[in-house]
mmCIF file of C-alpha atoms in Angstrom:
data_model
loop_
_atom_site.group_PDB
_atom_site.id
_atom_site.type_symbol
_atom_site.label_atom_id
_atom_site.label_comp_id
_atom_site.label_asym_id
_atom_site.label_seq_id
_atom_site.Cartn_x
_atom_site.Cartn_y
_atom_site.Cartn_z
ATOM 1 C CA MET A 1 -39.800 9.633 47.157
ATOM 2 C CA ARG A 2 -40.409 6.238 45.641
ATOM 3 C CA ASN A 3 -42.636 7.672 42.882
ATOM 4 C CA THR A 4 -39.988 10.270 42.006
ATOM 5 C CA HIS A 5 -37.381 7.524 41.668
ATOM 6 C CA LEU A 6 -39.643 5.498 39.374
ATOM 7 C CA ARG A 7 -40.368 8.525 37.172
ATOM 8 C CA PHE A 8 -36.590 9.139 36.817
ATOM 9 C CA LEU A 9 -35.958 5.553 35.717
ATOM 10 C CA ALA A 10 -38.807 5.731 33.214
ATOM 11 C CA ALA A 11 -37.322 8.883 31.687
ATOM 12 C CA LEU A 12 -33.830 7.393 31.140
ATOM 13 C CA PRO A 13 -34.633 5.670 27.778
ATOM 14 C CA PHE A 14 -35.867 8.972 26.366
ATOM 15 C CA VAL A 15 -32.642 10.676 27.459
ATOM 16 C CA PHE A 16 -30.560 8.021 25.657
ATOM 17 C CA LEU A 17 -32.680 8.353 22.515
ATOM 18 C CA PHE A 18 -32.145 12.111 22.550
ATOM 19 C CA LEU A 19 -28.406 11.726 22.884
ATOM 20 C CA LEU A 20 -28.249 9.214 20.033
ATOM 21 C CA SER A 21 -30.362 11.431 17.785
ATOM 22 C CA ASP A 22 -28.114 14.437 18.358
ATOM 23 C CA PRO A 23 -25.590 14.556 15.434
ATOM 24 C CA SER A 24 -22.932 15.927 17.739
ATOM 25 C CA ASN A 25 -23.067 12.707 19.754
ATOM 26 C CA ALA A 26 -23.673 10.215 16.926
ATOM 27 C CA GLN A 27 -20.046 9.944 15.776
ATOM 28 C CA VAL A 28 -16.515 10.864 16.670
ATOM 29 C CA ARG A 29 -14.440 12.531 13.958
ATOM 30 C CA PHE A 30 -10.684 12.542 13.653
ATOM 31 C CA ASP A 31 -8.755 14.746 11.233
ATOM 32 C CA ARG A 32 -5.223 13.989 10.054
ATOM 33 C CA VAL A 33 -2.842 16.792 10.995
ATOM 34 C CA GLU A 34 0.675 16.758 9.522
ATOM 35 C CA ASN A 35 1.794 20.345 10.119
ATOM 36 C CA VAL A 36 2.867 19.857 13.726
ATOM 37 C CA ALA A 37 6.574 20.628 14.037
ATOM 38 C CA VAL A 38 8.839 17.973 15.547
ATOM 39 C CA GLU A 39 12.320 18.746 16.846
ATOM 40 C CA ILE A 40 15.237 16.661 18.050
ATOM 41 C CA ALA A 41 17.613 18.568 20.324
ATOM 42 C CA GLY A 42 16.294 21.800 18.847
ATOM 43 C CA THR A 43 16.743 20.720 15.230
ATOM 44 C CA PRO A 44 13.523 20.465 13.180
ATOM 45 C CA MET A 45 12.887 17.081 11.577
ATOM 46 C CA GLN A 46 12.091 16.930 7.886
ATOM 47 C CA ASN A 47 8.913 15.005 7.056
ATOM 48 C CA PRO A 48 8.276 13.761 10.627
ATOM 49 C CA TRP A 49 4.809 12.457 9.725
ATOM 50 C CA SER A 50 5.751 10.472 6.628
ATOM 51 C CA GLY A 51 5.796 7.180 8.553
ATOM 52 C CA GLY A 52 8.519 4.674 9.312
ATOM 53 C CA ILE A 53 10.296 2.432 6.811
ATOM 54 C CA ASN A 54 11.231 -1.170 7.549
ATOM 55 C CA TYR A 55 12.244 -2.972 4.337
ATOM 56 C CA PRO A 56 12.600 -0.337 1.606
ATOM 57 C CA LEU A 57 13.313 -0.437 -2.096
ATOM 58 C CA THR A 58 14.165 3.026 -3.399
ATOM 59 C CA SER A 59 14.137 4.425 -6.922
ATOM 60 C CA SER A 60 14.461 7.857 -8.495
ATOM 61 C CA LEU A 61 12.192 9.307 -11.170
ATOM 62 C CA ASP A 62 10.707 12.665 -12.108
ATOM 63 C CA MET A 63 7.164 12.545 -10.710
ATOM 64 C CA ASP A 64 6.038 16.126 -11.328
ATOM 65 C CA GLY A 65 7.740 17.005 -14.621
ATOM 66 C CA ASP A 66 10.093 19.657 -13.235
ATOM 67 C CA GLY A 67 13.260 17.952 -14.482
ATOM 68 C CA ARG A 68 14.372 16.876 -11.010
ATOM 69 C CA LYS A 69 14.651 13.295 -9.817
ATOM 70 C CA ASP A 70 12.194 12.593 -7.011
ATOM 71 C CA LEU A 71 12.305 9.682 -4.567
ATOM 72 C CA PHE A 72 10.047 6.611 -4.686
ATOM 73 C CA VAL A 73 10.113 4.266 -1.685
ATOM 74 C CA PHE A 74 8.380 0.896 -1.571
ATOM 75 C CA ASP A 75 8.340 -0.781 1.836
ATOM 76 C CA ARG A 76 8.218 -4.522 1.205
ATOM 77 C CA PHE A 77 7.312 -5.128 4.848
ATOM 78 C CA ASN A 78 3.797 -3.691 4.500
ATOM 79 C CA ASN A 79 3.518 -3.012 0.722
ATOM 80 C CA ARG A 80 3.479 0.729 1.373
ATOM 81 C CA VAL A 81 4.479 3.358 -1.187
ATOM 82 C CA SER A 82 5.949 6.691 -0.064
ATOM 83 C CA CYS A 83 6.789 9.561 -2.408
ATOM 84 C CA PHE A 84 9.140 12.491 -1.815
ATOM 85 C CA LEU A 85 9.570 15.428 -4.189
ATOM 86 C CA ASN A 86 12.982 16.938 -4.819
ATOM 87 C CA THR A 87 12.789 20.593 -3.818
ATOM 88 C CA GLY A 88 16.378 21.398 -4.788
ATOM 89 C CA SER A 89 17.758 22.595 -8.097
ATOM 90 C CA THR A 90 18.123 20.206 -11.032
ATOM 91 C CA ASN A 91 20.173 17.150 -9.974
ATOM 92 C CA VAL A 92 20.910 18.801 -6.607
ATOM 93 C CA VAL A 93 18.915 17.737 -3.566
ATOM 94 C CA THR A 94 18.476 20.287 -0.789
ATOM 95 C CA ALA A 95 15.414 18.756 0.850
ATOM 96 C CA TRP A 96 12.832 16.048 0.299
ATOM 97 C CA GLN A 97 9.185 17.062 0.544
ATOM 98 C CA TYR A 98 6.785 14.301 1.542
ATOM 99 C CA ALA A 99 4.119 14.020 -1.181
ATOM 100 C CA PRO A 100 1.407 11.483 -0.231
ATOM 101 C CA GLU A 101 -0.794 12.797 -3.052
ATOM 102 C CA MET A 102 1.582 11.217 -5.592
ATOM 103 C CA VAL A 103 0.981 7.660 -4.337
ATOM 104 C CA GLN A 104 -2.291 7.326 -6.258
ATOM 105 C CA ARG A 105 -0.387 7.959 -9.500
ATOM 106 C CA PHE A 106 1.221 4.514 -9.310
ATOM 107 C CA PRO A 107 -0.461 1.169 -9.972
ATOM 108 C CA PRO A 108 -0.674 -1.345 -7.100
ATOM 109 C CA ILE A 109 2.844 -2.640 -6.478
ATOM 110 C CA ASN A 110 3.343 -6.396 -6.315
ATOM 111 C CA LYS A 111 6.237 -7.561 -4.082
ATOM 112 C CA TRP A 112 8.925 -5.200 -5.486
ATOM 113 C CA ALA A 113 9.312 -2.217 -7.799
ATOM 114 C CA LEU A 114 12.193 -1.020 -9.973
ATOM 115 C CA PHE A 115 12.349 1.813 -12.489
ATOM 116 C CA TYR A 116 14.257 1.938 -15.781
ATOM 117 C CA ASP A 117 13.703 3.989 -18.940
ATOM 118 C CA TYR A 118 13.454 1.042 -21.328
ATOM 119 C CA ASN A 119 12.118 3.001 -24.352
ATOM 120 C CA CYS A 120 14.621 5.877 -24.123
ATOM 121 C CA ASP A 121 11.991 8.646 -23.902
ATOM 122 C CA GLY A 122 13.553 10.210 -20.806
ATOM 123 C CA LYS A 123 10.865 8.877 -18.434
ATOM 124 C CA GLU A 124 11.506 6.019 -16.024
ATOM 125 C CA ASP A 125 9.232 3.040 -16.576
ATOM 126 C CA LEU A 126 8.046 0.674 -13.842
ATOM 127 C CA PHE A 127 8.781 -3.029 -13.429
ATOM 128 C CA MET A 128 7.410 -5.323 -10.737
ATOM 129 C CA LEU A 129 6.551 -8.950 -10.081
ATOM 130 C CA SER A 130 3.684 -9.978 -12.316
ATOM 131 C CA SER A 131 0.300 -10.271 -10.598
ATOM 132 C CA LEU A 132 -0.948 -12.605 -13.356
ATOM 133 C CA PHE A 133 2.037 -14.949 -13.462
ATOM 134 C CA PRO A 134 3.738 -15.390 -10.066
ATOM 135 C CA SER A 135 7.146 -16.181 -11.598
ATOM 136 C CA GLY A 136 7.290 -13.336 -14.101
ATOM 137 C CA ILE A 137 7.890 -9.618 -14.547
ATOM 138 C CA ALA A 138 5.261 -7.012 -15.431
ATOM 139 C CA ALA A 139 6.217 -3.856 -17.366
ATOM 140 C CA TRP A 140 4.422 -0.502 -17.015
ATOM 141 C CA ARG A 141 5.254 2.401 -19.373
ATOM 142 C CA ASN A 142 5.569 5.913 -17.940
ATOM 143 C CA ASP A 143 3.163 8.073 -19.973
ATOM 144 C CA TYR A 144 3.647 11.384 -18.175
ATOM 145 C CA THR A 145 2.340 14.492 -19.944
ATOM 146 C CA GLN A 146 1.898 18.060 -18.763
ATOM 147 C CA GLY A 147 -1.848 17.635 -19.160
ATOM 148 C CA THR A 148 -2.371 14.337 -17.363
ATOM 149 C CA GLY A 149 0.585 14.314 -15.008
ATOM 150 C CA LEU A 150 2.233 11.060 -13.963
ATOM 151 C CA GLN A 151 0.468 7.928 -15.164
ATOM 152 C CA PHE A 152 1.476 4.383 -16.097
ATOM 153 C CA THR A 153 0.194 2.011 -18.783
ATOM 154 C CA LEU A 154 0.573 -1.767 -18.549
ATOM 155 C CA VAL A 155 2.459 -2.828 -21.689
ATOM 156 C CA ASN A 156 3.350 -6.395 -20.727
ATOM 157 C CA PRO A 157 1.673 -8.371 -17.898
ATOM 158 C CA PHE A 158 4.509 -10.911 -17.933
ATOM 159 C CA MET A 159 7.659 -10.519 -19.985
ATOM 160 C CA ARG A 160 8.829 -13.377 -22.220
ATOM 161 C CA GLU A 161 11.982 -14.475 -23.988
ATOM 162 C CA THR A 162 13.098 -17.116 -26.464
ATOM 163 C CA PHE A 163 14.830 -20.128 -24.946
ATOM 164 C CA ALA A 164 16.022 -22.979 -27.179
ATOM 165 C CA GLY A 165 13.651 -21.763 -29.870
ATOM 166 C CA PHE A 166 10.583 -21.674 -27.619
ATOM 167 C CA PRO A 167 8.892 -18.762 -25.803
ATOM 168 C CA THR A 168 9.058 -18.775 -22.012
ATOM 169 C CA ASN A 169 8.656 -16.268 -19.224
ATOM 170 C CA ILE A 170 11.613 -14.340 -17.827
ATOM 171 C CA PHE A 171 11.854 -15.806 -14.348
ATOM 172 C CA ALA A 172 11.494 -13.638 -11.261
ATOM 173 C CA SER A 173 10.199 -14.253 -7.765
ATOM 174 C CA ALA A 174 8.886 -12.378 -4.759
ATOM 175 C CA VAL A 175 12.218 -12.616 -2.933
ATOM 176 C CA SER A 176 14.805 -12.404 -5.732
ATOM 177 C CA ILE A 177 15.071 -8.986 -7.350
ATOM 178 C CA PRO A 178 16.642 -8.858 -10.845
ATOM 179 C CA ALA A 179 18.780 -6.091 -12.308
ATOM 180 C CA PHE A 180 17.881 -3.927 -15.306
ATOM 181 C CA ALA A 181 20.798 -2.441 -17.245
ATOM 182 C CA ASP A 182 22.324 -2.140 -20.709
ATOM 183 C CA VAL A 183 24.719 -5.044 -20.250
ATOM 184 C CA ASP A 184 26.071 -5.209 -23.819
ATOM 185 C CA SER A 185 26.180 -1.410 -24.357
ATOM 186 C CA ASP A 186 23.954 -1.470 -27.440
ATOM 187 C CA GLY A 187 21.374 0.977 -26.071
ATOM 188 C CA ASP A 188 18.504 -1.262 -24.955
ATOM 189 C CA MET A 189 17.586 -2.684 -21.546
ATOM 190 C CA ASP A 190 18.920 -6.132 -20.687
ATOM 191 C CA ILE A 191 18.090 -8.141 -17.565
ATOM 192 C CA ILE A 192 20.296 -10.099 -15.184
ATOM 193 C CA GLY A 193 18.172 -12.516 -13.183
ATOM 194 C CA TYR A 194 18.173 -15.907 -11.546
ATOM 195 C CA ASN A 195 17.602 -19.526 -12.368
ATOM 196 C CA SER A 196 14.244 -20.954 -11.330
ATOM 197 C CA VAL A 197 16.261 -23.644 -9.520
ATOM 198 C CA PRO A 198 18.593 -21.692 -7.181
ATOM 199 C CA ASP A 199 22.211 -22.528 -7.924
ATOM 200 C CA GLY A 200 24.118 -19.302 -7.287
ATOM 201 C CA ARG A 201 24.368 -18.371 -10.973
ATOM 202 C CA PHE A 202 23.002 -15.343 -12.813
ATOM 203 C CA ILE A 203 21.017 -15.547 -16.042
ATOM 204 C CA TYR A 204 21.627 -13.032 -18.833
ATOM 205 C CA HIS A 205 18.423 -12.102 -20.683
ATOM 206 C CA ARG A 206 19.534 -10.121 -23.733
ATOM 207 C CA ASN A 207 17.249 -7.518 -25.283
ATOM 208 C CA LEU A 208 17.057 -7.774 -29.092
ATOM 209 C CA SER A 209 15.257 -4.471 -29.668
ATOM 210 C CA MET A 210 18.273 -2.705 -31.191
ATOM 211 C CA ASP A 211 19.223 -5.797 -33.197
ATOM 212 C CA ASN A 212 15.757 -6.305 -34.669
ATOM 213 C CA TYR A 213 14.370 -2.784 -34.980
ATOM 214 C CA GLY A 214 17.273 -0.368 -34.557
ATOM 215 C CA THR A 215 15.524 1.287 -31.615
ATOM 216 C CA CYS A 216 15.379 0.641 -27.894
ATOM 217 C CA ASP A 217 11.620 0.863 -27.402
ATOM 218 C CA SER A 218 10.754 -2.856 -27.429
ATOM 219 C CA LEU A 219 10.964 -5.656 -24.864
ATOM 220 C CA VAL A 220 12.117 -8.605 -27.001
ATOM 221 C CA TYR A 221 14.449 -11.019 -25.223
ATOM 222 C CA GLU A 222 16.516 -14.151 -25.652
ATOM 223 C CA TRP A 223 18.163 -16.376 -23.045
ATOM 224 C CA ALA A 224 21.777 -15.402 -23.766
ATOM 225 C CA SER A 225 23.702 -17.072 -20.948
ATOM 226 C CA ALA A 226 22.985 -19.375 -18.036
ATOM 227 C CA CYS A 227 26.031 -18.054 -16.194
ATOM 228 C CA TRP A 228 26.592 -14.345 -16.749
ATOM 229 C CA GLY A 229 30.136 -13.295 -15.850
ATOM 230 C CA ASN A 230 31.329 -16.894 -15.485
ATOM 231 C CA PHE A 231 30.973 -16.862 -11.734
ATOM 232 C CA ALA A 232 28.662 -18.289 -9.109
ATOM 233 C CA LEU A 233 28.140 -17.497 -5.451
ATOM 234 C CA GLN A 234 26.865 -18.956 -2.249
ATOM 235 C CA VAL A 235 25.983 -16.128 0.123
ATOM 236 C CA GLY A 236 24.494 -16.111 3.571
ATOM 237 C CA GLY A 237 25.041 -18.545 6.379
ATOM 238 C CA ALA A 238 28.390 -18.959 8.095
ATOM 239 C CA ASN A 239 30.499 -18.651 4.936
ATOM 240 C CA GLU A 240 30.173 -16.778 1.678
ATOM 241 C CA VAL A 241 31.996 -18.619 -1.068
ATOM 242 C CA GLY A 242 32.232 -18.409 -4.804
ATOM 243 C CA CYS A 243 34.171 -19.285 -7.886
ATOM 244 C CA PHE A 244 35.437 -16.876 -10.517
ATOM 245 C CA HIS A 245 37.052 -17.485 -13.926
ATOM 246 C CA CYS A 246 35.777 -21.039 -13.859
ATOM 247 C CA PRO A 247 32.885 -22.914 -15.464
ATOM 248 C CA CYS A 248 30.224 -21.821 -13.000
ATOM 249 C CA ARG A 249 30.883 -24.289 -10.237
ATOM 250 C CA VAL A 250 30.645 -23.062 -6.672
ATOM 251 C CA GLY A 251 33.156 -23.769 -3.969
ATOM 252 C CA ARG A 252 35.662 -21.986 -1.775
ATOM 253 C CA PRO A 253 38.035 -20.165 -4.185
ATOM 254 C CA THR A 254 41.798 -20.488 -3.880
ATOM 255 C CA GLU A 255 44.583 -18.507 -5.514
ATOM 256 C CA GLU A 256 44.237 -17.510 -9.170
ATOM 257 C CA PRO A 257 45.004 -18.033 -12.035
ATOM 258 C CA ASN A 258 44.192 -21.698 -11.404
ATOM 259 C CA PRO A 259 41.427 -21.717 -8.798
ATOM 260 C CA VAL A 260 40.636 -24.961 -7.068
ATOM 261 C CA LEU A 261 37.144 -25.673 -5.785
ATOM 262 C CA GLU A 262 36.983 -26.953 -2.237
ATOM 263 C CA PRO A 263 34.639 -28.799 -2.302
ATOM 264 C CA ALA A 264 33.376 -29.253 -5.832
ATOM 265 C CA TYR A 265 29.819 -28.064 -6.356
ATOM 266 C CA ASP A 266 27.083 -29.956 -8.102
ATOM 267 C CA PRO A 267 24.097 -27.738 -9.068
ATOM 268 C CA SER A 268 21.769 -30.634 -8.224
ATOM 269 C CA ASP A 269 22.856 -30.152 -4.604
ATOM 270 C CA ALA A 270 21.225 -26.704 -4.483
ATOM 271 C CA ALA A 271 18.240 -27.938 -2.494
ATOM 272 C CA ARG A 272 20.536 -28.760 0.441
ATOM 273 C CA ARG A 273 22.264 -25.367 0.465
ATOM 274 C CA ASP A 274 21.319 -21.721 0.705
ATOM 275 C CA ASP A 275 22.228 -20.586 -2.793
ATOM 276 C CA THR A 276 19.381 -18.141 -3.251
ATOM 277 C CA ILE A 277 20.370 -14.560 -4.013
ATOM 278 C CA SER A 278 17.962 -11.839 -2.920
ATOM 279 C CA SER A 279 19.143 -8.949 -5.071
ATOM 280 C CA ILE A 280 21.671 -7.852 -7.664
ATOM 281 C CA TYR A 281 22.355 -4.303 -8.824
ATOM 282 C CA LEU A 282 24.496 -3.454 -11.861
ATOM 283 C CA LEU A 283 26.570 -0.310 -12.286
ATOM 284 C CA ASP A 284 29.957 0.719 -13.651
ATOM 285 C CA LEU A 285 31.870 1.224 -10.423
ATOM 286 C CA ASP A 286 35.289 1.851 -11.953
ATOM 287 C CA GLY A 287 34.391 3.744 -15.130
ATOM 288 C CA ASP A 288 35.716 1.116 -17.559
ATOM 289 C CA ASN A 289 32.465 0.865 -19.562
ATOM 290 C CA ASP A 290 31.330 -2.523 -18.306
ATOM 291 C CA MET A 291 28.894 -3.565 -15.612
ATOM 292 C CA ASP A 292 30.082 -4.469 -12.132
ATOM 293 C CA ALA A 293 27.659 -5.907 -9.582
ATOM 294 C CA LEU A 294 26.530 -5.358 -6.013
ATOM 295 C CA ILE A 295 24.936 -8.501 -4.598
ATOM 296 C CA GLY A 296 22.949 -8.938 -1.409
ATOM 297 C CA ASP A 297 21.015 -11.689 0.298
ATOM 298 C CA ILE A 298 18.330 -11.701 2.959
ATOM 299 C CA SER A 299 20.351 -14.149 5.083
ATOM 300 C CA SER A 300 23.579 -12.114 4.998
ATOM 301 C CA TYR A 301 24.715 -8.902 6.669
ATOM 302 C CA ASN A 302 27.209 -8.249 3.874
ATOM 303 C CA THR A 303 26.942 -6.699 0.431
ATOM 304 C CA LEU A 304 29.285 -8.278 -2.100
ATOM 305 C CA MET A 305 30.940 -6.279 -4.871
ATOM 306 C CA VAL A 306 31.873 -8.252 -7.977
ATOM 307 C CA HIS A 307 34.295 -6.488 -10.317
ATOM 308 C CA ASN A 308 33.864 -7.086 -14.030
ATOM 309 C CA GLY A 309 37.259 -7.781 -15.563
ATOM 310 C CA GLY A 310 35.919 -8.362 -19.070
#
């Protein structure tokens, strides 16, 4: 009995070697399966395996050249891109189809991503925080063709402007998202951004492409105003205050037409206050052919609408 036991123990290493040499036991393989139906109270979910979204920035662009605007989602929480194709008719969405294969068509996104057709060719171009200059904006041109599909070309690693006769970068940061729009209605893409020293004001970077070349396909800028719209805001915290129709000083506004600032605001005091703005979006809300603004901040639950009375 003892000899049998010893022979069994001596054979164990050979058994383990056999198991390790067998390909079926050498590795465990997992396959991704996304065609399993998921229902909530009997109603099928659309795209149940597309993953969750925590801190999204969304944009629309035609990814597959079918004339329909598809959905681009960038989750700032984990730097994740998600793509959804529009399966409805032109300009009518009936359903979004999750399209993970489209993600590889985009360059690596740095901190945030916005799309705007700056060169007026009908294809939305990509703008993000510059990876070469941490306080700048990078521009990628959309070069979609039927042959190559969606692809982007870096045309400017960090965008510049003229300020007081000298070239400088157009300021942006990882937390403050600028707005791209045709502010002066001349056909080219202007930018509304922020001061490098937070003071609640908005900087107007005017595009000179139409002025210089008569076309909208260039990114040539000048610092046009340190206080676009003649207003300034303090958002977030316990109170959200601002001043309108006044020389860009922030305080609690009183009745117009002669607003009084309570208390007066000195921009040098910005370091002791939360005057950073996280995002601004421009659109014509009332159809009067000028740009109104939606403004949000990471420290506020509210979205502010600023009406352009110009």
